[in-house]
mmCIF file of C-alpha atoms and ligand atoms in Angstrom:
data_model
loop_
_atom_site.group_PDB
_atom_site.id
_atom_site.type_symbol
_atom_site.label_atom_id
_atom_site.label_comp_id
_atom_site.label_asym_id
_atom_site.label_seq_id
_atom_site.Cartn_x
_atom_site.Cartn_y
_atom_site.Cartn_z
ATOM 1 C CA SER N 1 45.412 -1.669 28.670
ATOM 2 C CA LEU N 2 42.372 -1.560 26.617
ATOM 3 C CA CYS N 3 39.614 -4.099 25.758
ATOM 4 C CA VAL N 4 37.552 -4.157 22.685
ATOM 5 C CA CYS N 5 34.361 -5.903 22.999
ATOM 6 C CA VAL N 6 31.479 -6.314 20.932
ATOM 7 C CA TYR N 7 28.194 -4.829 21.804
ATOM 8 C CA LEU N 8 25.786 -7.155 22.134
ATOM 9 C CA GLY N 9 22.762 -5.247 22.218
ATOM 10 C CA ALA N 10 19.809 -5.322 19.649
ATOM 11 C CA VAL N 11 21.055 -3.303 16.284
ATOM 12 C CA VAL N 12 18.869 -0.200 16.541
ATOM 13 C CA GLY N 13 18.861 3.354 15.360
ATOM 14 C CA ARG N 14 20.804 5.392 13.330
ATOM 15 C CA GLY N 15 21.484 3.793 10.207
ATOM 16 C CA ALA N 16 22.613 0.686 11.265
ATOM 17 C CA ARG N 17 20.721 -1.086 8.347
ATOM 18 C CA VAL N 18 21.661 -4.520 6.987
ATOM 19 C CA SER N 19 21.741 -4.877 3.507
ATOM 20 C CA ALA N 20 21.691 -7.959 1.370
ATOM 21 C CA ALA N 21 25.367 -6.821 0.572
ATOM 22 C CA ASP N 22 26.229 -6.972 4.015
ATOM 23 C CA LEU N 23 24.691 -10.372 4.790
ATOM 24 C CA ALA N 24 26.196 -11.942 1.933
ATOM 25 C CA TRP N 25 29.491 -11.082 2.084
ATOM 26 C CA PRO N 26 32.059 -12.389 5.014
ATOM 27 C CA GLU N 27 32.521 -9.454 7.421
ATOM 28 C CA ARG N 28 36.254 -8.815 7.696
ATOM 29 C CA ALA N 29 35.914 -5.667 9.302
ATOM 30 C CA PRO N 30 36.553 -5.394 13.196
ATOM 31 C CA LYS N 31 34.038 -7.177 15.262
ATOM 32 C CA SER N 32 34.328 -10.076 17.696
ATOM 33 C CA VAL N 33 37.181 -9.009 19.453
ATOM 34 C CA ASP N 34 38.020 -9.734 22.864
ATOM 35 C CA ALA N 35 41.605 -8.459 23.063
ATOM 36 C CA ASP N 36 43.614 -5.605 21.865
ATOM 37 C CA TYR N 37 43.883 -5.336 18.361
ATOM 38 C CA GLY N 38 47.869 -4.562 18.993
ATOM 39 C CA GLN N 39 50.220 -3.934 16.232
ATOM 40 C CA ASP N 40 49.557 -6.214 13.946
ATOM 41 C CA TYR N 41 45.800 -5.205 13.031
ATOM 42 C CA GLY N 42 45.333 -5.432 9.436
ATOM 43 C CA GLU N 43 47.039 -8.597 8.977
ATOM 44 C CA GLU N 44 44.069 -10.497 9.358
ATOM 45 C CA THR N 45 42.190 -8.248 6.553
ATOM 46 C CA PRO N 46 44.407 -9.518 3.668
ATOM 47 C CA GLU N 47 45.067 -7.071 0.968
ATOM 48 C CA PRO N 48 42.581 -7.035 -1.843
ATOM 49 C CA GLU N 49 43.835 -9.202 -4.929
ATOM 50 C CA PRO N 50 44.741 -9.616 -7.405
ATOM 51 C CA GLU N 51 46.126 -6.314 -8.271
ATOM 52 C CA PRO N 52 45.345 -4.866 -11.767
ATOM 53 C CA GLU N 53 48.303 -6.274 -13.465
ATOM 54 C CA ARG N 54 50.330 -4.156 -15.758
ATOM 55 C CA SER N 55 49.728 -6.891 -18.466
ATOM 56 C CA THR N 56 46.060 -6.811 -18.236
ATOM 57 C CA SER N 57 45.549 -3.312 -18.003
ATOM 58 C CA PRO N 58 44.000 -1.644 -20.820
ATOM 59 C CA ARG N 59 46.096 -0.945 -23.961
ATOM 60 C CA PHE N 60 44.592 2.908 -23.407
ATOM 61 C CA ALA N 61 46.671 3.100 -20.501
ATOM 62 C CA TYR N 62 47.247 6.923 -19.249
ATOM 63 C CA VAL N 63 44.488 8.396 -21.380
ATOM 64 C CA THR N 64 45.223 11.948 -22.550
ATOM 65 C CA GLU N 65 41.874 12.804 -23.878
ATOM 66 C CA ARG N 66 40.847 16.557 -23.544
ATOM 67 C CA THR N 67 40.047 16.800 -19.391
ATOM 68 C CA PRO N 68 36.658 16.542 -18.816
ATOM 69 C CA GLN N 69 35.181 19.578 -16.643
ATOM 70 C CA ALA N 70 35.547 19.106 -13.361
ATOM 71 C CA ASP N 71 32.228 19.536 -11.066
ATOM 72 C CA PRO N 72 31.978 22.926 -9.877
ATOM 73 C CA ARG N 73 30.743 21.766 -6.797
ATOM 74 C CA LEU N 74 33.900 19.932 -5.798
ATOM 75 C CA ALA N 75 35.629 23.106 -5.528
ATOM 76 C CA ASP N 76 35.631 23.460 -1.885
ATOM 77 C CA VAL N 77 36.405 19.640 -1.397
ATOM 78 C CA PHE N 78 39.903 18.436 -0.685
ATOM 79 C CA ILE N 79 39.813 14.595 -1.738
ATOM 80 C CA SER N 80 42.799 12.396 0.041
ATOM 81 C CA VAL N 81 43.507 8.857 -1.535
ATOM 82 C CA LYS N 82 45.767 6.395 0.692
ATOM 83 C CA THR N 83 47.840 4.456 -1.095
ATOM 84 C CA SER N 84 51.554 2.831 -0.869
ATOM 85 C CA GLY N 85 54.505 2.708 -3.335
ATOM 86 C CA GLN N 86 53.693 -0.868 -4.355
ATOM 87 C CA PHE N 87 50.327 -0.396 -5.692
ATOM 88 C CA HIS N 88 51.340 2.821 -7.689
ATOM 89 C CA ASP N 89 51.723 1.203 -11.135
ATOM 90 C CA THR N 90 48.734 -1.278 -10.388
ATOM 91 C CA ARG N 91 45.783 0.409 -8.157
ATOM 92 C CA LEU N 92 46.502 3.791 -9.298
ATOM 93 C CA ARG N 93 46.436 3.316 -12.789
ATOM 94 C CA PRO N 94 42.443 2.820 -13.035
ATOM 95 C CA ILE N 95 42.016 5.784 -11.005
ATOM 96 C CA LEU N 96 44.131 7.880 -12.956
ATOM 97 C CA ASP N 97 42.527 6.805 -15.925
ATOM 98 C CA THR N 98 38.945 7.414 -15.064
ATOM 99 C CA TRP N 99 37.817 9.603 -12.213
ATOM 100 C CA PHE N 100 40.972 11.404 -11.253
ATOM 101 C CA PRO N 101 40.769 13.892 -14.269
ATOM 102 C CA LEU N 102 37.361 14.942 -12.855
ATOM 103 C CA ALA N 103 38.764 16.058 -9.462
ATOM 104 C CA SER N 104 42.454 16.645 -10.520
ATOM 105 C CA GLN N 105 42.570 19.693 -8.783
ATOM 106 C CA GLN N 106 41.360 18.549 -5.214
ATOM 107 C CA THR N 107 42.509 15.116 -5.019
ATOM 108 C CA TRP N 108 45.853 14.445 -3.547
ATOM 109 C CA PHE N 109 47.954 10.793 -3.361
ATOM 110 C CA PHE N 110 49.045 10.237 0.141
ATOM 111 C CA THR N 111 51.860 7.504 -0.399
ATOM 112 C CA ASP N 112 55.207 6.622 1.160
ATOM 113 C CA VAL N 113 57.754 6.816 -1.446
ATOM 114 C CA ASP N 114 58.737 9.429 -4.046
ATOM 115 C CA ASP N 115 57.719 8.906 -7.247
ATOM 116 C CA ASP N 116 58.463 11.312 -10.178
ATOM 117 C CA ALA N 117 56.399 9.832 -12.753
ATOM 118 C CA LEU N 118 53.281 9.532 -10.643
ATOM 119 C CA GLN N 119 54.329 13.382 -9.336
ATOM 120 C CA GLN N 120 54.306 14.413 -12.923
ATOM 121 C CA ARG N 121 51.166 12.506 -14.064
ATOM 122 C CA THR N 122 48.998 13.972 -11.284
ATOM 123 C CA ASN N 123 50.519 17.684 -11.610
ATOM 124 C CA GLY N 124 52.272 17.412 -8.466
ATOM 125 C CA HIS N 125 49.559 15.758 -6.217
ATOM 126 C CA VAL N 126 51.530 13.170 -4.591
ATOM 127 C CA ILE N 127 52.489 13.434 -0.996
ATOM 128 C CA ASN N 128 54.862 11.368 0.728
ATOM 129 C CA THR N 129 54.039 10.808 4.105
ATOM 130 C CA ASN N 130 57.065 9.602 5.059
ATOM 131 C CA CYS N 131 55.211 6.675 7.200
ATOM 132 C CA SER N 132 55.854 3.282 7.003
ATOM 133 C CA SER N 133 54.445 1.209 3.921
ATOM 134 C CA SER N 134 53.212 -1.656 5.949
ATOM 135 C CA HIS N 135 49.683 -2.143 6.587
ATOM 136 C CA ARG N 136 49.766 -1.914 10.165
ATOM 137 C CA ARG N 137 47.674 -0.145 12.379
ATOM 138 C CA ASP N 138 50.476 2.573 13.036
ATOM 139 C CA ALA N 139 51.511 3.366 9.549
ATOM 140 C CA LEU N 140 47.746 3.610 8.715
ATOM 141 C CA CYS N 141 47.186 6.118 11.440
ATOM 142 C CA CYS N 142 50.407 8.039 10.394
ATOM 143 C CA LYS N 143 49.100 8.338 6.987
ATOM 144 C CA MET N 144 45.534 9.390 8.047
ATOM 145 C CA ALA N 145 47.461 11.936 10.587
ATOM 146 C CA VAL N 146 49.028 13.567 7.429
ATOM 147 C CA GLU N 147 46.159 13.668 5.397
ATOM 148 C CA TYR N 148 44.332 15.630 7.876
ATOM 149 C CA ASP N 149 47.080 18.007 8.360
ATOM 150 C CA VAL N 150 47.243 18.697 4.940
ATOM 151 C CA PHE N 151 43.634 19.368 4.727
ATOM 152 C CA MET N 152 43.765 21.612 7.008
ATOM 153 C CA ASP N 153 46.265 23.820 5.615
ATOM 154 C CA SER N 154 44.175 23.576 2.315
ATOM 155 C CA GLY N 155 41.523 25.877 3.476
ATOM 156 C CA LYS N 156 39.192 23.495 2.115
ATOM 157 C CA LYS N 157 35.526 23.020 3.101
ATOM 158 C CA TRP N 158 35.250 19.392 3.043
ATOM 159 C CA PHE N 159 37.826 16.506 3.761
ATOM 160 C CA CYS N 160 36.736 13.397 2.066
ATOM 161 C CA HIS N 161 39.224 10.517 2.101
ATOM 162 C CA PHE N 162 39.184 7.361 0.036
ATOM 163 C CA ASP N 163 41.511 4.040 -0.587
ATOM 164 C CA ASP N 164 43.385 3.594 -3.678
ATOM 165 C CA ASP N 165 40.759 0.863 -4.470
ATOM 166 C CA ASN N 166 38.038 3.095 -4.700
ATOM 167 C CA TYR N 167 35.953 4.580 -7.837
ATOM 168 C CA VAL N 168 34.787 7.898 -6.903
ATOM 169 C CA ASN N 169 31.825 9.399 -8.483
ATOM 170 C CA THR N 170 32.532 13.019 -8.577
ATOM 171 C CA ALA N 171 29.496 14.174 -9.555
ATOM 172 C CA ARG N 172 27.266 12.206 -6.800
ATOM 173 C CA LEU N 173 29.780 13.253 -4.242
ATOM 174 C CA GLY N 174 29.310 16.963 -5.173
ATOM 175 C CA GLU N 175 25.744 16.458 -4.961
ATOM 176 C CA LEU N 176 25.877 14.791 -1.522
ATOM 177 C CA LEU N 177 28.059 17.434 0.110
ATOM 178 C CA ALA N 178 26.135 20.434 -1.764
ATOM 179 C CA GLY N 179 23.165 19.146 0.691
ATOM 180 C CA PHE N 180 25.155 19.860 3.803
ATOM 181 C CA SER N 181 26.722 22.785 5.272
ATOM 182 C CA PRO N 182 30.397 22.772 6.017
ATOM 183 C CA ARG N 183 29.976 25.297 8.625
ATOM 184 C CA GLN N 184 28.065 22.450 10.804
ATOM 185 C CA ASP N 185 29.587 19.333 12.190
ATOM 186 C CA TRP N 186 29.328 16.476 9.714
ATOM 187 C CA TYR N 187 30.709 13.285 9.546
ATOM 188 C CA LEU N 188 29.710 11.710 6.351
ATOM 189 C CA GLY N 189 30.405 7.866 5.664
ATOM 190 C CA LYS N 190 29.267 4.241 6.251
ATOM 191 C CA ASN N 191 29.397 1.656 8.986
ATOM 192 C CA SER N 192 30.812 -1.993 8.239
ATOM 193 C CA ILE N 193 29.587 -3.530 11.499
ATOM 194 C CA ARG N 194 26.075 -3.698 12.357
ATOM 195 C CA THR N 195 26.924 -2.680 15.929
ATOM 196 C CA PRO N 196 28.485 0.225 17.305
ATOM 197 C CA LEU N 197 32.126 -0.733 18.604
ATOM 198 C CA GLN N 198 32.520 -0.954 22.072
ATOM 199 C CA ILE N 199 35.799 -0.673 24.261
ATOM 200 C CA ILE N 200 36.678 -0.356 27.646
ATOM 201 C CA ASP N 201 39.113 2.239 28.151
ATOM 202 C CA ARG N 202 40.975 0.878 31.515
ATOM 203 C CA ALA N 203 43.705 3.301 30.910
ATOM 204 C CA ILE N 204 41.736 6.327 31.475
ATOM 205 C CA SER N 205 38.344 5.338 33.539
ATOM 206 C CA GLY N 206 37.325 1.820 32.955
ATOM 207 C CA ASP N 207 34.558 3.223 31.154
ATOM 208 C CA ARG N 208 32.581 1.520 28.316
ATOM 209 C CA VAL N 209 32.919 3.778 25.163
ATOM 210 C CA SER N 210 30.845 2.594 22.242
ATOM 211 C CA PHE N 211 30.822 4.449 18.885
ATOM 212 C CA TRP N 212 30.382 4.053 15.134
ATOM 213 C CA PHE N 213 32.689 4.420 12.498
ATOM 214 C CA GLY N 214 32.614 5.404 8.930
ATOM 215 C CA THR N 215 34.731 2.322 7.181
ATOM 216 C CA GLY N 216 37.921 3.925 5.546
ATOM 217 C CA GLY N 217 37.721 1.605 2.493
ATOM 218 C CA ALA N 218 34.021 2.949 1.647
ATOM 219 C CA GLY N 219 35.386 6.523 1.873
ATOM 220 C CA PHE N 220 34.173 9.072 4.391
ATOM 221 C CA CYS N 221 33.803 13.201 4.430
ATOM 222 C CA ILE N 222 34.344 15.612 7.045
ATOM 223 C CA SER N 223 33.252 18.981 7.265
ATOM 224 C CA ARG N 224 35.650 22.082 8.197
ATOM 225 C CA ALA N 225 33.748 22.989 11.158
ATOM 226 C CA LEU N 226 33.932 19.336 12.312
ATOM 227 C CA ALA N 227 37.717 19.110 11.593
ATOM 228 C CA LEU N 228 38.145 22.115 13.560
ATOM 229 C CA LYS N 229 36.804 20.684 16.631
ATOM 230 C CA MET N 230 39.022 17.462 15.982
ATOM 231 C CA SER N 231 42.075 19.746 16.198
ATOM 232 C CA PRO N 232 43.082 19.329 19.755
ATOM 233 C CA PHE N 233 43.131 15.468 19.447
ATOM 234 C CA ALA N 234 44.255 15.381 15.691
ATOM 235 C CA SER N 235 46.387 18.102 14.475
ATOM 236 C CA GLY N 236 50.203 18.061 14.353
ATOM 237 C CA GLY N 237 50.382 14.280 14.594
ATOM 238 C CA ARG N 238 48.264 14.103 17.689
ATOM 239 C CA PHE N 239 45.790 11.876 15.501
ATOM 240 C CA MET N 240 48.667 8.872 15.521
ATOM 241 C CA ARG N 241 49.092 9.284 19.402
ATOM 242 C CA VAL N 242 45.176 8.623 20.096
ATOM 243 C CA GLY N 243 45.495 5.788 17.616
ATOM 244 C CA ASP N 244 48.581 4.339 19.895
ATOM 245 C CA LYS N 245 46.436 4.929 22.905
ATOM 246 C CA ILE N 246 43.498 3.182 22.015
ATOM 247 C CA ARG N 247 45.612 0.587 19.798
ATOM 248 C CA LEU N 248 43.198 0.626 17.055
ATOM 249 C CA PRO N 249 43.532 1.436 13.119
ATOM 250 C CA ASP N 250 43.031 4.731 11.000
ATOM 251 C CA ASP N 251 39.234 4.709 10.371
ATOM 252 C CA VAL N 252 38.521 3.362 13.780
ATOM 253 C CA THR N 253 40.334 6.010 15.818
ATOM 254 C CA MET N 254 38.754 8.499 13.315
ATOM 255 C CA GLY N 255 35.328 7.476 14.957
ATOM 256 C CA TYR N 256 36.584 7.448 18.251
ATOM 257 C CA ILE N 257 37.723 10.966 17.890
ATOM 258 C CA ILE N 258 34.693 12.250 15.997
ATOM 259 C CA GLU N 259 31.959 10.206 17.852
ATOM 260 C CA HIS N 260 33.426 10.001 21.467
ATOM 261 C CA LEU N 261 35.745 12.822 22.201
ATOM 262 C CA VAL N 262 33.802 15.574 19.855
ATOM 263 C CA LYS N 263 30.614 14.102 20.276
ATOM 264 C CA THR N 264 29.529 14.314 16.690
ATOM 265 C CA ARG N 265 27.665 11.192 15.281
ATOM 266 C CA LEU N 266 28.135 9.426 11.891
ATOM 267 C CA THR N 267 25.601 10.192 9.322
ATOM 268 C CA VAL N 268 25.133 6.981 7.248
ATOM 269 C CA VAL N 269 25.337 7.524 3.624
ATOM 270 C CA ASP N 270 24.369 4.339 2.200
ATOM 271 C CA GLU N 271 25.610 5.169 -1.420
ATOM 272 C CA PHE N 272 29.350 4.674 -0.243
ATOM 273 C CA HIS N 273 30.812 1.286 -0.501
ATOM 274 C CA SER N 274 33.723 -0.627 0.620
ATOM 275 C CA HIS N 275 35.164 -4.161 -0.821
ATOM 276 C CA LEU N 276 33.659 -5.201 2.463
ATOM 277 C CA GLU N 277 30.439 -5.450 0.562
ATOM 278 C CA GLN N 278 29.344 -7.635 -2.409
ATOM 279 C CA MET N 279 29.728 -5.126 -5.041
ATOM 280 C CA LYS N 280 27.492 -7.166 -7.559
ATOM 281 C CA PHE N 281 24.355 -6.468 -5.485
ATOM 282 C CA ILE N 282 24.233 -2.736 -6.161
ATOM 283 C CA ARG N 283 21.675 -2.958 -9.004
ATOM 284 C CA PRO N 284 22.783 -1.983 -12.184
ATOM 285 C CA ALA N 285 20.126 0.565 -12.395
ATOM 286 C CA GLU N 286 21.278 2.170 -9.271
ATOM 287 C CA LEU N 287 24.752 2.471 -9.957
ATOM 288 C CA SER N 288 24.698 6.052 -11.441
ATOM 289 C CA GLN N 289 23.571 6.890 -7.963
ATOM 290 C CA GLN N 290 26.195 5.899 -5.889
ATOM 291 C CA ILE N 291 29.390 7.600 -4.481
ATOM 292 C CA SER N 292 31.857 4.936 -4.151
ATOM 293 C CA PHE N 293 32.894 1.770 -5.293
ATOM 294 C CA SER N 294 35.644 -0.875 -4.852
ATOM 295 C CA TYR N 295 36.707 -4.326 -5.830
ATOM 296 C CA SER N 296 38.589 -7.405 -4.313
ATOM 297 C CA LYS N 297 38.959 -11.131 -4.672
ATOM 298 C CA TYR N 298 37.836 -13.211 -2.043
ATOM 299 C CA ALA N 299 38.792 -16.786 -2.409
ATOM 300 C CA ASP N 300 38.336 -17.506 -6.247
ATOM 301 C CA GLU N 301 35.690 -14.851 -6.728
ATOM 302 C CA MET N 302 36.187 -11.535 -8.205
ATOM 303 C CA ASN N 303 34.447 -8.904 -5.989
ATOM 304 C CA VAL N 304 33.305 -6.400 -8.623
ATOM 305 C CA VAL N 305 30.789 -4.064 -9.678
ATOM 306 C CA ASP N 306 28.234 -5.759 -12.266
ATOM 307 C CA VAL N 307 29.030 -3.631 -15.301
ATOM 308 C CA ASP N 308 30.040 -5.402 -18.616
ATOM 309 C CA ILE N 309 30.897 -2.785 -21.260
ATOM 310 C CA LEU N 310 34.446 -3.142 -21.475
ATOM 311 C CA ASP N 311 36.549 -6.980 -21.789
ATOM 312 C CA GLN N 312 37.035 -8.427 -18.467
ATOM 313 C CA GLU N 313 40.628 -9.324 -19.266
ATOM 314 C CA GLN N 314 41.179 -5.432 -20.026
ATOM 315 C CA ASP N 315 39.335 -4.223 -16.989
ATOM 316 C CA PRO N 316 39.270 -6.669 -14.124
ATOM 317 C CA THR N 317 38.499 -3.951 -11.653
ATOM 318 C CA ARG N 318 35.600 -2.919 -13.988
ATOM 319 C CA PHE N 319 36.372 0.633 -13.142
ATOM 320 C CA TYR N 320 36.691 1.408 -16.956
ATOM 321 C CA SER N 321 33.504 0.004 -17.571
ATOM 322 C CA LEU N 322 31.713 1.815 -14.948
ATOM 323 C CA HIS N 323 33.414 4.996 -15.868
ATOM 324 C CA CYS N 324 31.648 4.271 -19.514
ATOM 325 C CA LEU N 325 28.405 3.855 -18.011
ATOM 326 C CA LEU N 326 28.832 7.413 -16.041
ATOM 327 C CA HIS N 327 30.697 9.163 -18.853
ATOM 328 C CA PRO N 328 30.269 7.629 -22.207
ATOM 329 C CA LYS N 329 32.164 9.683 -23.975
ATOM 330 C CA ALA N 330 35.578 8.716 -22.362
ATOM 331 C CA SER N 331 37.788 8.034 -25.222
ATOM 332 C CA PHE N 332 38.074 4.385 -24.433
ATOM 333 C CA CYS N 333 34.465 3.653 -24.106
ATOM 334 C CA PRO N 334 32.721 1.904 -27.097
ATOM 335 C CA ARG N 335 30.905 4.220 -29.679
HETATM 336 C C1 NAG L 1 58.959 13.757 4.150
HETATM 337 O O1 NAG L 1 60.421 14.082 4.489
HETATM 338 C C2 NAG L 1 61.118 15.022 3.203
HETATM 339 C C3 NAG L 1 62.609 14.848 3.732
HETATM 340 O O2 NAG L 1 62.947 14.918 4.990
HETATM 341 C C4 NAG L 1 60.667 16.310 3.648
HETATM 342 O O3 NAG L 1 60.819 17.198 2.997
HETATM 343 C C5 NAG L 1 59.145 16.229 3.916
HETATM 344 O O4 NAG L 1 58.547 17.313 3.977
HETATM 345 C C6 NAG L 1 58.254 15.045 4.624
HETATM 346 N N1 NAG L 1 57.294 15.103 4.411
HETATM 347 C C7 NAG L 1 56.150 15.045 5.440
HETATM 348 C C8 NAG L 1 54.519 15.267 4.770
HETATM 349 O O5 NAG L 1 56.336 15.238 6.544
#
């Protein structure tokens, strides 16, 4: 009962910056749609591949060095990483070996199976959402609903969501959040489309509704003050019901609730990066300033950060090399 249309107006205002990276990479984010996303949304955005295979993972897997000091600025932050059982042994490995130890107290993995080994490895920071393991819209909204509820119960001041193909530069994330008050309404993220998404809500009023949303694959953060205002639309599984009603995936539903229902605008943070961008266009000299990174494969081309410290065979995602750039003393980095 709802039509999703492209907003045809000029791209103006509010951080709708088009970077070289945006232009060069095929846009696979929601756009140009004149029909419902329907239940099958997500099948048109194939999973990034190949996954970091077990066989090509670095030999130093599951690094057990002295846990580095976590950034004190992250103490009030709740970090969720959305994953799925099929990716525990592949996508989570580079995360567990690199940035997770820097934020192990506040990072939780939201998945869809029980995994004792992972539970042990993360000191009990795995939550089986009991959601479906598919990449369908409703399964994605189901996990986001649980993430939101667990954050609310945590009492933390910031909710930051990432995907299991993100590297998070914890120091820069802490720096970013230190610049905003969690007692004010903040929705920090990165848009992946150049215009606001416009939908016609025939079910309710027939009005056109246009809003921005932070791409889930780049990561986004929400202050507790804003999360509290979202509660009537998001708590206790209501997030899923909104997603069902507007038939849009999790990150778009988040944008709809925050921008349209709660009337808080997305603040664009350019330092968040999803695999919809070309990673190699982030200048090497600027890598350390960025907050999140990702990777993917498009046709035969690997879309990875341009940093070449460790062997490509051992480090196909480049997350270990990136980590060595940011934390040269990590045990697996060349001396
Ligand atoms: C998932 O199901 C198990 C078993 O019924 C339950 O103990 C657990 O609380 C559920 N998890 C969530 C996040 O609801």
